[in-house]
Short mmCIF file of C-alpha atoms and ligand atoms in Angstrom, two decimals:
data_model
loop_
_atom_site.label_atom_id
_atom_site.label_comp_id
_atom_site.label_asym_id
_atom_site.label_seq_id
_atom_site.Cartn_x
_atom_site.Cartn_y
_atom_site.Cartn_z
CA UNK U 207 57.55 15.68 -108.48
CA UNK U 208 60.18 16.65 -111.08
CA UNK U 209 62.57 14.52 -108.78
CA UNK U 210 60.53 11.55 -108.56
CA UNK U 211 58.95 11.08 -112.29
CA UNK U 212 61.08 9.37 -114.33
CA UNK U 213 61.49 10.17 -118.17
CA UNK U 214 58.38 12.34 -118.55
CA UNK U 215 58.60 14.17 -121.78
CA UNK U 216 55.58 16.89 -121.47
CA UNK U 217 54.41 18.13 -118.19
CA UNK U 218 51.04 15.76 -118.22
CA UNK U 219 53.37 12.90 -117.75
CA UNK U 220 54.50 14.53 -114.74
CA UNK U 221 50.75 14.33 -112.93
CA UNK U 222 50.32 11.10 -113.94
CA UNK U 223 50.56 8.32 -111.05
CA UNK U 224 50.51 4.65 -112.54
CA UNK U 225 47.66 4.30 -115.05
CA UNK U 226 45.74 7.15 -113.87
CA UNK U 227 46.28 10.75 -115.34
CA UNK U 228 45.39 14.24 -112.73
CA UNK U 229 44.66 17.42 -113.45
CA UNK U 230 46.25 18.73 -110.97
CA UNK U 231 49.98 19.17 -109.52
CA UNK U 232 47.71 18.84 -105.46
CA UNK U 233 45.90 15.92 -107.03
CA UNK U 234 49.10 14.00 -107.79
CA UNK U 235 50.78 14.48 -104.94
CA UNK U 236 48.12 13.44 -102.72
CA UNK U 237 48.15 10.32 -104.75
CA UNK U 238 52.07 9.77 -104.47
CA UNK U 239 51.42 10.31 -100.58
CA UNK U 240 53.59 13.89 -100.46
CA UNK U 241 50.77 15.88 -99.07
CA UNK U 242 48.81 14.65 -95.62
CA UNK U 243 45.50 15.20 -94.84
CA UNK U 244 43.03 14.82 -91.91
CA UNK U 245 42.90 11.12 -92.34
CA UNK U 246 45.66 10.46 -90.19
CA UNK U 247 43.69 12.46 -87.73
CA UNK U 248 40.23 10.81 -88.20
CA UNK U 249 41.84 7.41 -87.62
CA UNK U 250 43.68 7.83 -84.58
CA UNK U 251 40.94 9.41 -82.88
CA UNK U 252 38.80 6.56 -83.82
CA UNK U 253 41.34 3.82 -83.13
CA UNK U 254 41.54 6.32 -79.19
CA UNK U 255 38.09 5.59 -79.50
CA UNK U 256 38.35 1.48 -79.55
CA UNK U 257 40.53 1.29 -76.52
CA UNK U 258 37.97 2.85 -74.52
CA UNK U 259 40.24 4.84 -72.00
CA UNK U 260 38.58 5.55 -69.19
CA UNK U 261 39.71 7.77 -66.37
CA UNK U 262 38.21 7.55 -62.65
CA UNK U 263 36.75 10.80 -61.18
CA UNK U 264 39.94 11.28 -59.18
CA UNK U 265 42.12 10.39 -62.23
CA UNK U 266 40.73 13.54 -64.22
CA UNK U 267 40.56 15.95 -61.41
CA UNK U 268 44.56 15.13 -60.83
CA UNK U 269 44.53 15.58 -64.62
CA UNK U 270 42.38 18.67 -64.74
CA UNK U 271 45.08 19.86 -61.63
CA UNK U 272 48.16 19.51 -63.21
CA UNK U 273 47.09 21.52 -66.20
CA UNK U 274 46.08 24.49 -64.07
CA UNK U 275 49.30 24.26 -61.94
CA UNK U 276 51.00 24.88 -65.34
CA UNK U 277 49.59 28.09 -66.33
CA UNK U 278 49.55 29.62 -62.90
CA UNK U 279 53.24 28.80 -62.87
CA UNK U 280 53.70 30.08 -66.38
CA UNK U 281 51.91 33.05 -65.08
CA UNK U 282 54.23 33.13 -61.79
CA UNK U 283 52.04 31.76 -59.57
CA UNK U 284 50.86 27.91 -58.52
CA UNK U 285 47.86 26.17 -56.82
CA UNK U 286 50.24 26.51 -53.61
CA UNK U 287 49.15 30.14 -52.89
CA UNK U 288 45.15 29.05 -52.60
CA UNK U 289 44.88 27.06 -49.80
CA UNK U 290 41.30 26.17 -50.38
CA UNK U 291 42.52 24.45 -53.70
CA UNK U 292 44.27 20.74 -53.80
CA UNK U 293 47.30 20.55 -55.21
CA UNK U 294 48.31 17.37 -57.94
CA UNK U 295 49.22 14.24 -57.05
CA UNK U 296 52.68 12.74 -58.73
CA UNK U 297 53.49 16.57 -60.16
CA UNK U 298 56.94 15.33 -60.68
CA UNK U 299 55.94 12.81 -62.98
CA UNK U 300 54.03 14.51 -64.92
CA UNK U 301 57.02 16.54 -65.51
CA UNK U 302 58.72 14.33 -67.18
CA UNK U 303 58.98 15.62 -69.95
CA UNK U 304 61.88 17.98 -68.55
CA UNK U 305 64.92 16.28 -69.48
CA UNK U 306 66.65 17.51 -66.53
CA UNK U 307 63.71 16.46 -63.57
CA UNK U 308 64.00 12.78 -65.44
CA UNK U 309 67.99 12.20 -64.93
CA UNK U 310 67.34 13.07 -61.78
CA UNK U 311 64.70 11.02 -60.67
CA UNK U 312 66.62 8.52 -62.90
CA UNK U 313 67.99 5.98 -60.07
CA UNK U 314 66.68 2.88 -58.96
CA UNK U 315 64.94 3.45 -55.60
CA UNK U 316 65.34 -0.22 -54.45
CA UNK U 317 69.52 -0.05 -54.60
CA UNK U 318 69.30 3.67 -53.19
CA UNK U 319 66.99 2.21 -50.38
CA UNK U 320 69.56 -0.27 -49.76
CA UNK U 321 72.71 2.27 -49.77
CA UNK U 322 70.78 4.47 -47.49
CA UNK U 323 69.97 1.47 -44.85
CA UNK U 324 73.79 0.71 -45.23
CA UNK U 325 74.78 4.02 -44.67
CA UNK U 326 72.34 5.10 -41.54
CA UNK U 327 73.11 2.38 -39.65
CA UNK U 328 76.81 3.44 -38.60
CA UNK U 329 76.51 6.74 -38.57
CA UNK U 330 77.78 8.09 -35.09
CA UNK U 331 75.83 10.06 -33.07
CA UNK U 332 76.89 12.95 -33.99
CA UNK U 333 76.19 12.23 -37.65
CA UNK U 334 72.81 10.81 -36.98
CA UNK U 335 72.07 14.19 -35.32
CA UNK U 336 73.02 16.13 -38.58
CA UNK U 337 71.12 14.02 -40.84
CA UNK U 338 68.11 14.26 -38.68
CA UNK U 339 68.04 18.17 -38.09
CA UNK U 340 68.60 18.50 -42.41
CA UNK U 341 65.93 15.55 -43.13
CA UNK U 342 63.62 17.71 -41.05
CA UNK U 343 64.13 21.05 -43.48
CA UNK U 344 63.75 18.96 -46.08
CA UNK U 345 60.55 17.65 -44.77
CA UNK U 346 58.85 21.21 -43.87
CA UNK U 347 59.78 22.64 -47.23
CA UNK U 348 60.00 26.23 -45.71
CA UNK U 349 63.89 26.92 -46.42
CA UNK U 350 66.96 26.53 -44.08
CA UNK U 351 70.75 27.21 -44.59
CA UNK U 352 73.09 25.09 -43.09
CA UNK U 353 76.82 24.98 -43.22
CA UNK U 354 78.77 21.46 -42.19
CA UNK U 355 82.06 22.05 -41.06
CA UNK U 356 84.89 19.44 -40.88
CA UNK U 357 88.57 18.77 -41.66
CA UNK U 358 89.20 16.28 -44.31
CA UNK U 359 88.63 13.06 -43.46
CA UNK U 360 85.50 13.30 -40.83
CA UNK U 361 82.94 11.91 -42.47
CA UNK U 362 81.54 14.80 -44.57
CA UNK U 363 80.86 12.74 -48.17
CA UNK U 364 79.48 10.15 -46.06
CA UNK U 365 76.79 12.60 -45.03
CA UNK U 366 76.43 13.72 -48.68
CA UNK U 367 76.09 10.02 -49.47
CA UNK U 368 73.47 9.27 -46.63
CA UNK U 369 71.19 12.58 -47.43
CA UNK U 370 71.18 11.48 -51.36
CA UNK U 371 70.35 8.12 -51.31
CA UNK U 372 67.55 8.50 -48.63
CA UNK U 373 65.84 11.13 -50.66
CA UNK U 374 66.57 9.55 -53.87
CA UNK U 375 65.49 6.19 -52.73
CA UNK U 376 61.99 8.23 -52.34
CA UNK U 377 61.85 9.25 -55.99
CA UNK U 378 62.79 12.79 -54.40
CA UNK U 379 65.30 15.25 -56.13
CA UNK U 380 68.49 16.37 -54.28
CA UNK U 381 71.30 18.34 -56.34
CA UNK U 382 74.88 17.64 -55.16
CA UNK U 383 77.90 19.97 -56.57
CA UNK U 384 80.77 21.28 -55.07
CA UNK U 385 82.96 24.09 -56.34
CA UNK U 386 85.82 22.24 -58.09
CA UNK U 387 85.61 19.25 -60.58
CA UNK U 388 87.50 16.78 -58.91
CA UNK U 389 85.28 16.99 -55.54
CA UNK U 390 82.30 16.65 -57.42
CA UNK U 391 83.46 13.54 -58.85
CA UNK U 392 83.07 12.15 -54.99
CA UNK U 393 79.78 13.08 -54.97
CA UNK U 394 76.89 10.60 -55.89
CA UNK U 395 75.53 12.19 -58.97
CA UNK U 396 77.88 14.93 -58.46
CA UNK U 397 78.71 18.18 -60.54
CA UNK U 398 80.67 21.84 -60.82
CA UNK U 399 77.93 24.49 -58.56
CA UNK U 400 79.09 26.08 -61.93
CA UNK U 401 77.54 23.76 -64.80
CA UNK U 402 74.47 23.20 -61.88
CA UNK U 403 73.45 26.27 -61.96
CA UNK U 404 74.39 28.00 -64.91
CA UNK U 405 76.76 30.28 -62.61
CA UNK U 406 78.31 32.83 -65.65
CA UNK U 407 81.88 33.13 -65.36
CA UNK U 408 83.71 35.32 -64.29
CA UNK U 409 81.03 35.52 -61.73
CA UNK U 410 80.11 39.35 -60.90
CA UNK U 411 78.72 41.40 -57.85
CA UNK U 412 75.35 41.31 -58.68
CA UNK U 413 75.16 38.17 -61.20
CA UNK U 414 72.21 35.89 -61.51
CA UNK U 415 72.44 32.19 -63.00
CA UNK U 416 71.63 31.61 -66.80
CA UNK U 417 68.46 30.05 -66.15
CA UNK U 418 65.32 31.77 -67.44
CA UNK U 419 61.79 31.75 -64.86
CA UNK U 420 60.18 29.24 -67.19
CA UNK U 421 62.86 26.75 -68.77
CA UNK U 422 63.74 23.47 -67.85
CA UNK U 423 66.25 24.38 -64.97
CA UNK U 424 64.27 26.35 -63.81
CA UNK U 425 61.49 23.38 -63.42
CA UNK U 426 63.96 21.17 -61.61
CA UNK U 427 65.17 23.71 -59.46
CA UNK U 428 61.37 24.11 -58.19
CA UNK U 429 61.23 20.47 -57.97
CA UNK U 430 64.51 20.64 -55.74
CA UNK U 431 64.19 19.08 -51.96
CA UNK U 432 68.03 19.62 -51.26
CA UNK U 433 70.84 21.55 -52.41
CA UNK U 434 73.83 19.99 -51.64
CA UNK U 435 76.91 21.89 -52.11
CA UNK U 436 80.74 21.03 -50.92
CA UNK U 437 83.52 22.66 -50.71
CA UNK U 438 81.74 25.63 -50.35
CA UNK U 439 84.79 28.06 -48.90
CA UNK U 440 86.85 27.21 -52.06
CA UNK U 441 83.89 29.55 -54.17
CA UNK U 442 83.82 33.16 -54.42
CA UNK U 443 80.54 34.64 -52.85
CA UNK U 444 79.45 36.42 -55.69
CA UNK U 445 78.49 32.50 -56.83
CA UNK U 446 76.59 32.11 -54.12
CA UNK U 447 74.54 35.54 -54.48
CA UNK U 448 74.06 34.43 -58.23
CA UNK U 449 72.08 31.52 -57.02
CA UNK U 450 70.70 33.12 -54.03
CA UNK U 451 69.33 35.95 -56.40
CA UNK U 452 68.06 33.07 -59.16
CA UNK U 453 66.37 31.15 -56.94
CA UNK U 454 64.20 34.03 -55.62
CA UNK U 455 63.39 34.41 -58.73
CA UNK U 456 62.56 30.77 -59.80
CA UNK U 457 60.84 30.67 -56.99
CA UNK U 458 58.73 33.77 -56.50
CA UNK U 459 55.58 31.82 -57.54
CA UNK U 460 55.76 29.81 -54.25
CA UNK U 461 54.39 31.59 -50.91
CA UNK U 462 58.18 31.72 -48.95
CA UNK U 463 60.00 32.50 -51.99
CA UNK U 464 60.66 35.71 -50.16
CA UNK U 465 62.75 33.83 -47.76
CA UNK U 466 66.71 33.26 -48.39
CA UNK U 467 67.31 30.96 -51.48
CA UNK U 468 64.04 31.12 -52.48
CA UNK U 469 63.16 28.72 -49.66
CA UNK U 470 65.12 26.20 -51.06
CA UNK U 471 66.90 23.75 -48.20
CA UNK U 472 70.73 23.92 -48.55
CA UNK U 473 74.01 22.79 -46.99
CA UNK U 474 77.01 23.88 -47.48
CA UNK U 475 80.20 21.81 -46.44
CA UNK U 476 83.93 22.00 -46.16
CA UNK U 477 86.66 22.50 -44.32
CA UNK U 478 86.83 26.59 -42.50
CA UNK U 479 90.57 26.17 -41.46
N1 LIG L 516 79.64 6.69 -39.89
C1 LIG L 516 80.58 6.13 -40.63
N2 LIG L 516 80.63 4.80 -40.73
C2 LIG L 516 81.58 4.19 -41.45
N3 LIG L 516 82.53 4.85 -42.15
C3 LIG L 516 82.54 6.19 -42.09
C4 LIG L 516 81.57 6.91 -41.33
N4 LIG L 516 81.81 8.22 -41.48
C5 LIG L 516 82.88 8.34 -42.28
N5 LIG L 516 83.33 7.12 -42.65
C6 LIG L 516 84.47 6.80 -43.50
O1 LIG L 516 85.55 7.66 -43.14
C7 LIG L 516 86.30 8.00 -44.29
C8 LIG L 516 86.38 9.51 -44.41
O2 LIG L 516 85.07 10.03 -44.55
P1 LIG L 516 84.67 11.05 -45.70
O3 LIG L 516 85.36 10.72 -46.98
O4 LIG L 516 83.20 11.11 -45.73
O5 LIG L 516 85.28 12.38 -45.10
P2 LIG L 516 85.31 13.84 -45.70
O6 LIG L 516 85.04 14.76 -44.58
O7 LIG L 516 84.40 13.93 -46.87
O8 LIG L 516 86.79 13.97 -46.18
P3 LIG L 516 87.38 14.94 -47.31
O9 LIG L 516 87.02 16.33 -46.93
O10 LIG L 516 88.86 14.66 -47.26
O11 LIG L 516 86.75 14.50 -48.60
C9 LIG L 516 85.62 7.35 -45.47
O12 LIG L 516 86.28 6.16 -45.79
C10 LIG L 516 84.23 7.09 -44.96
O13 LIG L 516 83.63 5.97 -45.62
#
């Protein structure tokens, strides 16, 4: 108040608001608008009131779903291990609110849709063969490790680029890294394994990735439908263990968590020789 009257000369001057005098110090602040109360409050639950939002019966249960699947995953578990129980529609979305799940849901499906038609349609054989057996991990959701070998040149990021845009043209998350910076900058949407997954360096027997069980990585990692990774011989194996280990752990609310990387589908690519 002291910083907003001006000129008062005795400290009544300083509780009074225009023409009217307080008693109080709480008085005049309420009156100069410093202090809120409840009316804020009390009108925007009447104005929620005048739109009349109404939610169906299968609206609410979704709803009602989404809010349990929460606190059962705070709590390490999820609506996944009781069969008898649904589980939410559009989870994913109503995840937004982790920064990470939105910049990765953050392409337009249509152009991805189109890249991925563009792509499929001359892949060889033997490519179409590879994309098929991964696409049908991905589809199961119950884990698989896969390793795609090939010298330089033989079509490798052209899988990468296949895989990613025909999941992201679905709204569905796939992580691509690869061990050094400049062959992540190949991939679409591409970054260091390193900065991915929070791999500490230098990486340790025995390491785990900086991601706690309930923070934001952690909620896109569960959201996860593919791990890309390339240049996978170029990393030291302790990196690998780190994320095997962390997604394990990530994942131990989910019933084949116990299986390797959590569950999680992942290739690995490069060149053996
Ligand atoms: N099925 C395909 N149809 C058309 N072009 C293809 C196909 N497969 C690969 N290519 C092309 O062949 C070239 C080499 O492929 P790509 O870059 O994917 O190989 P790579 O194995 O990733 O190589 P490197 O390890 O050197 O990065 C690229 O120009 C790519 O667009």
């Amino acid at each position: 108040m002291l910083a907003v009257v001006k000129g008062p000369t005795c400290y009544d001057d300083i509780k009074k608001i225009g023409n009217t005098q307080y008693f109080t110090y709480r008085d005049a602040c309420f009156a100069m608008g410093f202090l809120e109360d409840d009316r804020q409050y009390i009108q925007a639950i009447k104005e929620a009131k005048d739109w009349e939002l109404q939610l169906t019966e299968a609206q609410l249960e979704n709803l009602t779903l989404i809010e349990i699947e929460k606190y059962l995953e705070a709590n390490r578990k999820s609506l996944t291990d009781f069969p008898c129980l649904p589980f939410p529609n559009d989870y994913v979305t109503a995840e937004l609110g982790n920064r990470l799940i939105y910049d990765e849901l953050n392409y337009d499906v249509h152009q991805q849709r189109e890249e991925f038609l563009q792509l499929y349609q001359s892949l060889t054989d033997e490519q179409r063969g590879i994309y098929q057996t991964i696409m049908k991990a991905v589809r199961k959701q119950q884990g698989g490790v896969f390793f795609l070998h090939g010298y330089g040149g033989t079509g490798k990021t052209y899988m990468w680029r296949t895989l990613a845009s025909s999941l992201r043209s679905k709204s569905q998350i796939v992580l691509t890294v690869a061990s050094s910076g400049i062959a992540s900058l190949l991939l679409p949407g591409g970054r260091t394994a390193h900065s991915k997954f929070k791999i500490p360096v230098p990486t340790l027997d025995n390491a785990t990735c900086n991601i706690e069980h309930n923070d934001d990585r952690a909620g896109l990692l569960k959201q996860t439908k593919l791990i890309i990774w390339d240049e996978a011989p170029m990393a030291h194996r302790y990196t690998f263990e780190a994320l095997e280990r962390t997604l394990r752990d990530v994942m131990s609310s989910f019933s084949n968590s116990k299986t390797i990387f959590g569950g999680k589908v992942i290739v690995f690519g490069g060149d053996l020789e």
